[in-house]
DNA sequence: TTGTAATTTTAGCTATGGTGAAATATTGCA
DNA sequence: TGCAATATTTCACCATAGCTAAAATTACAA
């Protein structure tokens, strides 16, 4: 039994009151008892994971809202002096805009997509919003094409297979903000390191260098 | 006891294997037994909330990664035809870039900050990244000032008291992406509606119309 | 002040969260 | 291929946490 019980109660009560709901209403919607919810809100009892998910759903909030978020440093990234990463000029070059720390949710990258560029299809956890700063870009998601130009945005789930194309002769600048950690972040902060031999690692990195994810791996 | 137990096991195992960790290593780090972790990974057992948080911390991931993410529609927002919201020309005008659905994590807004604008201080859940599209802006976070110009970004926790200033005679355009739901979203989708009389609501809205949060409330 | 609704308290139950140890599967090496 | 070591699964079990229902208390509106 792990110590340090979580205190989700205050946030649950705040959310409930903001929506002007009574315990009875929430009890009916969740199928939990009024008394239990009262105890949860005062941190006398901790709900099970599935009960918390149910409560969150009824309050129309993501579960993560109720969990402690780690401290986030303020981080400025200035256009001058910002490193651009690309191994191959024919690939996307990246400028990282966000800071990194364990548990961070947001990652922002400015991408300079070269003319005629065509990325491999990728899919990963999270949600993404892209904003076209200049030029034209095509996003293909689940075989659906979206042609975007400066000022346009696209909001999509990164879990869906997606790829990027620049069909023009000009470089396109795109701002991409997502909730998925960029590759390389986890290896850099916190967590545990693996045990034993690492000979199989080289092969993996070599493969990853070939595509979009390989490119992202360069950001360190 | 709510039905539909959550299945976090597959993702936990994936994360563990990606980091090349054994169950024994994770068990040592979490203080949980090997057998239990094995059962958790195969969804035979569901961990308690605090155990899940501990596991997530050891795997250096946010808990939300292990929870089912709702389906996200693809949404394009084009510059032409995008509605701009501002009651008062002296206030920030907003163009919403992101789509809305229950459980969404990301929200993006393009803000046109008028000359000499000074917002009220605000603080809310979540994380935020701002990117200056044009002009100059000052963000004050916890009494620390950050002067940003086109191409600069700032990544900060929205939980910290923050406010925005445009000290120039020009309009500044800023792209703001955050993990906190915009006001008005919860009332529009899912969740429960409050009971009883709503006479007190009018007074609340009137107050909120005066400041930054009042402005956000206009987005519907 | 009174009545009703909302919340808190209390006593209690049972199933689940988690253990330790044995059994089994996997992996690496000679 | 065989074997030893490591990793994982299985199994039997138990304590308590997750949650209930009902009574008691508080809050609020008329």
XYZ file of C-alpha atoms (C1' of nucleotides) in Angstrom:
500
model
C 0.000 0.000 0.000
C 1.594 3.213 -1.113
C 1.562 6.137 1.275
C 0.711 9.773 0.546
C -2.947 9.461 -0.398
C -4.073 11.706 -3.162
C -6.240 14.640 -2.382
C -8.692 15.074 -5.164
C -11.550 16.295 -3.053
C -11.058 20.025 -3.177
C -10.958 20.107 -6.950
C -13.979 17.860 -7.272
C -15.985 20.113 -4.975
C -14.862 23.213 -6.815
C -15.883 21.741 -10.132
C -19.221 20.604 -8.778
C -20.015 23.974 -7.286
C -18.932 25.805 -10.381
C -21.564 23.817 -12.207
C -24.056 24.448 -9.424
C -24.667 20.775 -8.881
C -25.759 19.160 -5.662
C -24.199 16.036 -4.271
C -27.492 14.335 -4.931
C -27.379 15.179 -8.602
C -23.859 13.939 -8.978
C -24.740 10.832 -6.970
C -27.577 10.014 -9.318
C -25.408 10.519 -12.369
C -22.446 8.550 -11.093
C -24.331 5.807 -9.301
C -22.304 6.501 -6.156
C -23.814 7.339 -2.811
C -24.200 10.876 -1.540
C -22.330 10.088 1.636
C -19.398 8.682 -0.289
C -19.133 11.692 -2.534
C -19.206 13.932 0.493
C -16.328 12.028 1.989
C -14.434 12.107 -1.284
C -14.782 15.864 -1.548
C -13.392 16.299 1.972
C -10.540 13.864 1.285
C -11.745 11.448 3.947
C -11.979 8.741 1.307
C -10.139 8.258 -1.931
C -12.202 7.055 -4.871
C -11.116 4.132 -6.936
C -9.760 4.871 -10.344
C -12.937 3.922 -12.126
C -15.051 5.937 -9.713
C -12.850 8.951 -10.294
C -13.148 8.534 -14.020
C -16.916 8.369 -13.668
C -16.997 11.463 -11.521
C -14.805 13.296 -13.978
C -17.034 12.316 -16.845
C -20.128 13.573 -15.055
C -18.355 16.829 -14.302
C -17.201 16.909 -17.909
C -13.561 17.231 -17.074
C -10.489 15.187 -17.886
C -9.242 13.081 -14.998
C -5.869 14.756 -15.086
C -7.479 17.923 -13.770
C -7.900 16.215 -10.425
C -4.356 15.004 -10.172
C -1.497 17.023 -8.911
C 0.386 18.684 -11.682
C 4.102 19.128 -11.220
C 5.566 22.557 -11.005
C 6.161 24.134 -14.377
C 9.020 26.553 -14.858
C 8.504 29.676 -16.926
C 10.434 29.326 -20.077
C 10.999 31.864 -22.790
C 12.190 30.814 -26.165
C 13.379 33.633 -28.407
C 13.591 33.598 -32.138
C 17.219 34.720 -32.113
C 19.559 32.051 -30.908
C 17.024 29.299 -31.223
C 18.661 26.142 -32.428
C 17.343 24.519 -35.551
C 17.713 20.810 -35.916
C 17.893 18.873 -39.108
C 20.320 16.238 -40.149
C 19.429 16.336 -43.783
C 18.434 19.574 -45.579
C 15.736 17.627 -47.366
C 14.090 16.917 -44.032
C 12.012 19.062 -41.751
C 14.054 21.343 -39.552
C 12.749 21.881 -36.064
C 12.934 24.665 -33.557
C 11.807 23.616 -30.172
C 9.622 26.155 -28.411
C 8.562 24.404 -25.229
C 10.454 23.565 -22.111
C 10.764 20.062 -20.720
C 10.150 18.554 -17.291
C 8.609 15.344 -15.985
C 4.892 15.245 -16.434
C 4.667 18.166 -18.808
C 1.694 18.091 -21.052
C 2.470 20.566 -23.796
C 5.124 20.484 -26.416
C 5.548 23.080 -29.109
C 7.757 22.909 -32.130
C 8.214 25.208 -35.063
C 8.721 23.179 -38.182
C 10.280 24.380 -41.400
C 8.983 21.974 -44.000
C 11.155 21.939 -47.132
C 9.695 22.067 -50.665
C 8.238 18.811 -51.941
C 8.645 17.206 -48.585
C 6.712 14.077 -47.809
C 6.852 12.543 -44.373
C 6.208 8.991 -43.355
C 2.948 8.165 -41.707
C 3.076 8.251 -37.942
C 0.732 7.812 -34.998
C 1.177 8.276 -31.300
C -0.641 9.258 -28.145
C -2.032 12.682 -27.597
C -3.709 15.567 -29.319
C -2.226 18.089 -31.668
C -2.918 21.546 -32.998
C -0.973 22.929 -35.928
C -0.966 26.540 -37.048
C 0.466 27.489 -40.427
C 2.747 30.469 -40.047
C 3.639 30.809 -43.719
C 3.301 28.834 -46.898
C 1.081 25.867 -47.680
C 0.966 22.453 -46.126
C -1.059 19.321 -46.512
C -1.930 17.072 -43.617
C -3.231 13.618 -44.369
C -5.068 12.037 -41.454
C -6.730 8.675 -41.830
C -6.490 9.152 -45.595
C -8.311 12.459 -45.381
C -6.385 15.396 -46.814
C -6.410 18.863 -45.366
C -4.787 21.679 -47.299
C -3.834 24.536 -45.070
C -2.306 27.905 -45.710
C -1.028 30.726 -43.539
C -3.346 31.414 -40.647
C -5.168 28.104 -40.899
C -5.161 25.541 -38.116
C -5.856 21.868 -37.754
C -6.779 20.161 -34.488
C -6.598 16.379 -34.503
C -5.827 13.292 -32.485
C -2.252 12.213 -32.938
C -3.390 8.636 -32.425
C -4.657 8.646 -35.950
C -2.160 7.778 -38.636
C -1.031 11.076 -40.102
C 1.625 12.473 -42.381
C 2.749 15.834 -43.688
C 3.344 17.020 -47.231
C 4.603 20.249 -48.683
C 3.400 20.174 -52.291
C 4.929 23.543 -53.157
C 8.349 24.893 -54.120
C 8.595 27.014 -51.001
C 9.499 26.299 -47.444
C 6.454 26.163 -45.186
C 6.570 27.217 -41.545
C 4.251 25.418 -39.186
C 3.751 25.724 -35.470
C 2.810 22.399 -33.919
C 1.608 22.076 -30.325
C 0.825 18.680 -28.902
C 0.172 16.817 -25.710
C 2.484 13.942 -26.505
C 6.023 14.000 -25.221
C 8.624 14.327 -27.910
C 10.915 11.393 -28.254
C 14.006 11.790 -26.214
C 12.297 13.610 -23.394
C 11.610 10.559 -21.247
C 15.184 9.384 -21.484
C 16.375 12.755 -20.286
C 14.388 13.336 -17.095
C 13.321 11.252 -14.136
C 12.061 7.704 -14.247
C 14.240 4.651 -14.083
C 16.995 3.586 -16.367
C 16.935 0.145 -17.895
C 19.127 -2.667 -16.692
C 21.447 -4.913 -18.504
C 22.988 -4.715 -21.890
C 22.150 -2.044 -24.384
C 23.405 -3.528 -27.573
C 19.939 -3.620 -29.070
C 19.631 0.122 -28.723
C 21.837 1.000 -31.619
C 19.716 -0.825 -34.083
C 16.634 0.944 -32.913
C 18.131 4.361 -33.317
C 19.347 3.625 -36.749
C 15.902 2.685 -37.888
C 14.310 5.697 -36.283
C 16.582 8.118 -38.070
C 14.896 7.467 -41.352
C 11.561 9.068 -40.831
C 9.677 11.763 -39.031
C 10.180 10.147 -35.690
C 13.808 9.801 -36.387
C 13.891 13.470 -37.014
C 12.192 14.214 -33.749
C 14.742 12.136 -31.988
C 17.366 14.633 -33.006
C 15.971 17.245 -30.673
C 18.151 17.026 -27.604
C -19.016 -0.129 -7.305
C -18.967 1.262 -10.784
C -18.805 -1.186 -13.658
C -16.535 -1.080 -16.696
C -13.150 -1.410 -15.062
C -10.438 0.598 -16.647
C -7.798 -1.140 -18.654
C -4.547 0.578 -18.010
C -2.398 -2.510 -18.254
C -1.468 -2.502 -21.909
C -0.168 1.034 -21.770
C 1.744 0.439 -18.581
C 3.458 -2.581 -20.104
C 4.247 -0.689 -23.285
C 5.790 2.143 -21.337
C 7.778 -0.247 -19.179
C 9.125 -2.149 -22.125
C 9.961 1.015 -24.020
C 12.170 1.905 -21.112
C 13.519 -1.655 -21.006
C 12.565 -2.088 -17.394
C 11.783 -5.400 -15.716
C 8.842 -5.906 -13.452
C 11.342 -6.355 -10.673
C 12.846 -2.952 -11.261
C 9.483 -1.244 -11.317
C 8.428 -3.189 -8.236
C 11.437 -1.974 -6.320
C 10.853 1.598 -7.373
C 7.124 1.623 -6.663
C 7.145 -0.526 -3.544
C 4.515 -2.779 -5.119
C 4.914 -6.510 -5.588
C 6.033 -8.094 -8.822
C 2.986 -10.309 -8.935
C 0.677 -7.374 -8.572
C 2.319 -5.395 -11.323
C 2.076 -8.418 -13.580
C -1.625 -8.643 -12.900
C -2.042 -4.914 -13.436
C -0.330 -5.063 -16.799
C -2.631 -7.852 -17.926
C -5.701 -6.009 -16.638
C -6.497 -8.760 -14.139
C -6.289 -6.194 -11.355
C -6.865 -2.482 -11.349
C -4.460 -0.408 -9.297
C -5.704 2.105 -6.825
C -5.422 5.718 -7.745
C -2.361 6.328 -5.643
C -0.673 3.186 -6.930
C -1.312 4.288 -10.469
C 0.145 7.691 -9.752
C 3.223 6.033 -8.278
C 3.611 3.766 -11.263
C 3.245 6.717 -13.595
C 5.857 8.652 -11.718
C 8.330 5.784 -11.886
C 7.678 5.494 -15.609
C 8.016 9.279 -15.860
C 4.691 9.757 -17.511
C 1.594 11.755 -16.657
C -1.268 9.646 -15.355
C -3.516 10.810 -18.145
C -1.444 8.781 -20.571
C -2.908 5.632 -19.059
C -6.464 6.738 -19.292
C -8.669 6.368 -22.254
C -8.689 9.449 -24.370
C -11.933 10.342 -26.022
C -12.194 10.388 -29.749
C -11.048 13.634 -31.242
C -12.593 14.909 -34.432
C -10.402 16.519 -37.053
C -11.140 20.164 -37.164
C -9.829 22.746 -39.553
C -10.078 26.384 -38.736
C -9.410 28.716 -41.644
C -8.353 32.308 -41.439
C -11.153 33.450 -43.701
C -14.511 33.269 -42.111
C -13.126 32.872 -38.618
C -15.239 34.736 -36.148
C -13.580 37.318 -33.991
C -15.015 38.042 -30.601
C -14.735 41.255 -28.672
C -17.421 43.219 -26.968
C -15.365 46.314 -26.521
C -12.766 47.435 -29.097
C -10.449 48.286 -26.226
C -10.435 44.626 -25.222
C -8.642 41.661 -26.656
C -10.374 40.164 -29.643
C -10.268 36.407 -29.927
C -10.343 33.955 -32.749
C -10.844 30.444 -31.616
C -8.670 27.880 -33.376
C -9.406 24.641 -31.588
C -12.449 22.416 -31.678
C -14.400 21.433 -28.583
C -15.534 18.110 -27.192
C -15.748 16.542 -23.746
C -12.385 15.641 -22.347
C -10.328 17.624 -24.845
C -7.011 18.712 -23.598
C -5.912 21.419 -25.982
C -7.354 24.813 -26.645
C -5.931 27.335 -29.039
C -6.896 30.942 -29.447
C -5.506 33.695 -31.569
C -5.569 36.927 -29.638
C -5.427 40.409 -31.103
C -4.233 42.544 -28.249
C -5.071 46.248 -28.756
C -2.557 49.030 -28.128
C -1.938 49.934 -24.507
C -4.005 47.013 -23.364
C -3.644 45.823 -19.800
C -5.478 42.741 -18.645
C -6.506 41.745 -15.170
C -4.499 39.125 -13.392
C -5.878 35.616 -13.771
C -4.964 32.091 -12.742
C -6.460 28.731 -13.593
C -5.597 25.100 -14.054
C -3.374 23.925 -16.824
C -0.308 24.780 -18.828
C 0.048 27.349 -21.541
C 2.301 28.157 -24.451
C 2.078 31.490 -26.214
C 3.682 32.331 -29.525
C 3.909 35.944 -30.698
C 2.797 36.194 -34.296
C 3.372 39.907 -34.694
C 4.093 42.891 -32.523
C 5.281 43.055 -28.940
C 3.689 41.764 -25.776
C 4.512 41.610 -22.136
C 3.509 38.723 -19.928
C 3.709 39.199 -16.179
C 3.767 35.930 -14.275
C 4.188 35.922 -10.527
C 5.433 39.501 -10.783
C 8.104 38.488 -13.286
C 7.901 40.296 -16.609
C 8.626 38.732 -19.951
C 8.840 40.933 -22.999
C 8.232 38.991 -26.149
C 8.280 39.919 -29.782
C 7.369 38.157 -33.006
C 8.643 34.601 -33.069
C 9.213 34.402 -29.318
C 7.365 31.964 -27.101
C 6.605 31.588 -23.428
C 5.707 28.310 -21.742
C 4.268 28.613 -18.261
C 1.832 27.175 -15.771
C -1.530 28.884 -15.950
C -1.943 28.211 -12.261
C 0.351 31.099 -11.598
C -1.206 34.518 -11.485
C -0.554 36.072 -14.857
C -1.601 39.042 -16.928
C -0.984 40.471 -20.364
C 0.114 43.931 -21.456
C 0.620 45.536 -24.814
C 2.878 48.516 -24.088
C 3.004 49.648 -27.740
C 0.798 51.644 -30.087
C 0.238 48.669 -32.372
C -2.002 45.676 -32.225
C -0.172 42.525 -31.195
C -1.165 39.106 -32.471
C -0.545 36.184 -30.142
C -1.270 32.517 -30.502
C -2.107 30.933 -27.165
C -2.393 27.178 -26.701
C -3.363 25.770 -23.319
C -4.513 22.651 -21.571
C -7.259 24.350 -19.639
C -10.765 24.389 -20.996
C -11.978 27.768 -22.021
C -14.857 29.148 -20.065
C -18.105 28.315 -21.651
C -16.952 24.930 -22.917
C -18.220 22.939 -19.942
C -21.613 24.515 -20.099
C -21.924 23.597 -23.740
C -21.070 19.893 -23.803
C -21.791 16.889 -21.649
C -21.897 16.970 -17.881
C -24.917 17.803 -15.862
C -26.868 20.995 -15.720
C -27.477 22.630 -12.387
C -30.752 22.435 -10.588
C -32.956 24.998 -9.086
C -33.247 28.681 -9.576
C -30.860 30.584 -11.779
C -31.440 34.097 -10.604
C -27.961 34.304 -9.194
C -26.463 33.574 -12.595
C -27.154 36.948 -14.056
C -25.187 38.697 -11.422
C -22.259 36.388 -11.975
C -22.150 37.022 -15.696
C -22.323 40.717 -15.259
C -19.267 40.667 -13.037
C -17.369 38.386 -15.356
C -17.886 40.649 -18.327
C -15.512 43.193 -16.927
C -12.208 41.432 -17.228
C -10.200 38.886 -19.154
C -12.339 36.026 -17.996
C -15.381 37.938 -18.936
C -13.952 38.220 -22.383
C -13.315 34.541 -22.618
C -16.835 33.899 -21.636
C -17.929 35.552 -24.802
C -16.608 32.707 -26.895
C -19.635 30.561 -27.604
C -39.105 30.771 12.657
C -40.085 26.686 10.065
C -39.757 23.363 6.624
C -37.156 21.340 3.255
C -33.139 20.364 0.897
C -28.274 19.548 1.201
C -24.565 17.731 3.491
C -22.185 15.196 7.099
C -21.681 11.394 10.162
C -21.772 6.673 11.510
C -21.692 1.780 11.546
C -20.863 -1.806 8.786
C -19.945 -5.115 4.772
C -17.534 -7.226 1.120
C -14.811 -7.301 -2.712
C -10.706 -5.633 -4.230
C -5.985 -4.148 -3.864
C -2.097 -6.119 -2.931
C 1.181 -9.801 -0.720
C 4.551 -13.729 -0.767
C 5.881 -17.906 -2.560
C 5.675 -21.500 -5.862
C 5.312 -22.590 -10.684
C 6.246 -21.565 -15.314
C 8.217 -19.105 -19.247
C 11.894 -16.666 -21.399
C 16.458 -15.423 -22.497
C 21.265 -15.622 -23.096
C 25.329 -18.185 -23.404
C 28.438 -22.041 -24.028
C 20.835 -27.761 -28.000
C 20.901 -27.730 -23.068
C 21.146 -25.325 -18.984
C 21.154 -21.755 -15.664
C 19.577 -17.493 -14.481
C 16.271 -14.189 -14.884
C 11.619 -12.622 -15.715
C 6.929 -13.322 -15.422
C 2.717 -15.675 -14.161
C -0.138 -18.117 -11.014
C -2.279 -19.015 -6.756
C -4.025 -18.795 -2.160
C -4.929 -15.555 0.995
C -6.028 -11.378 3.984
C -6.670 -6.740 5.568
C -8.688 -2.739 4.626
C -10.347 0.510 1.522
C -14.195 1.622 -1.314
C -18.570 2.263 -0.781
C -23.455 1.734 1.239
C -27.772 3.075 3.811
C -29.714 5.526 7.256
C -29.589 8.780 10.892
C -28.059 13.248 12.367
C -26.849 17.868 11.452
C -26.510 22.039 8.811
C -27.859 25.380 5.427
C -31.062 28.076 3.134
C -35.221 30.208 1.475
C -39.694 31.907 2.405
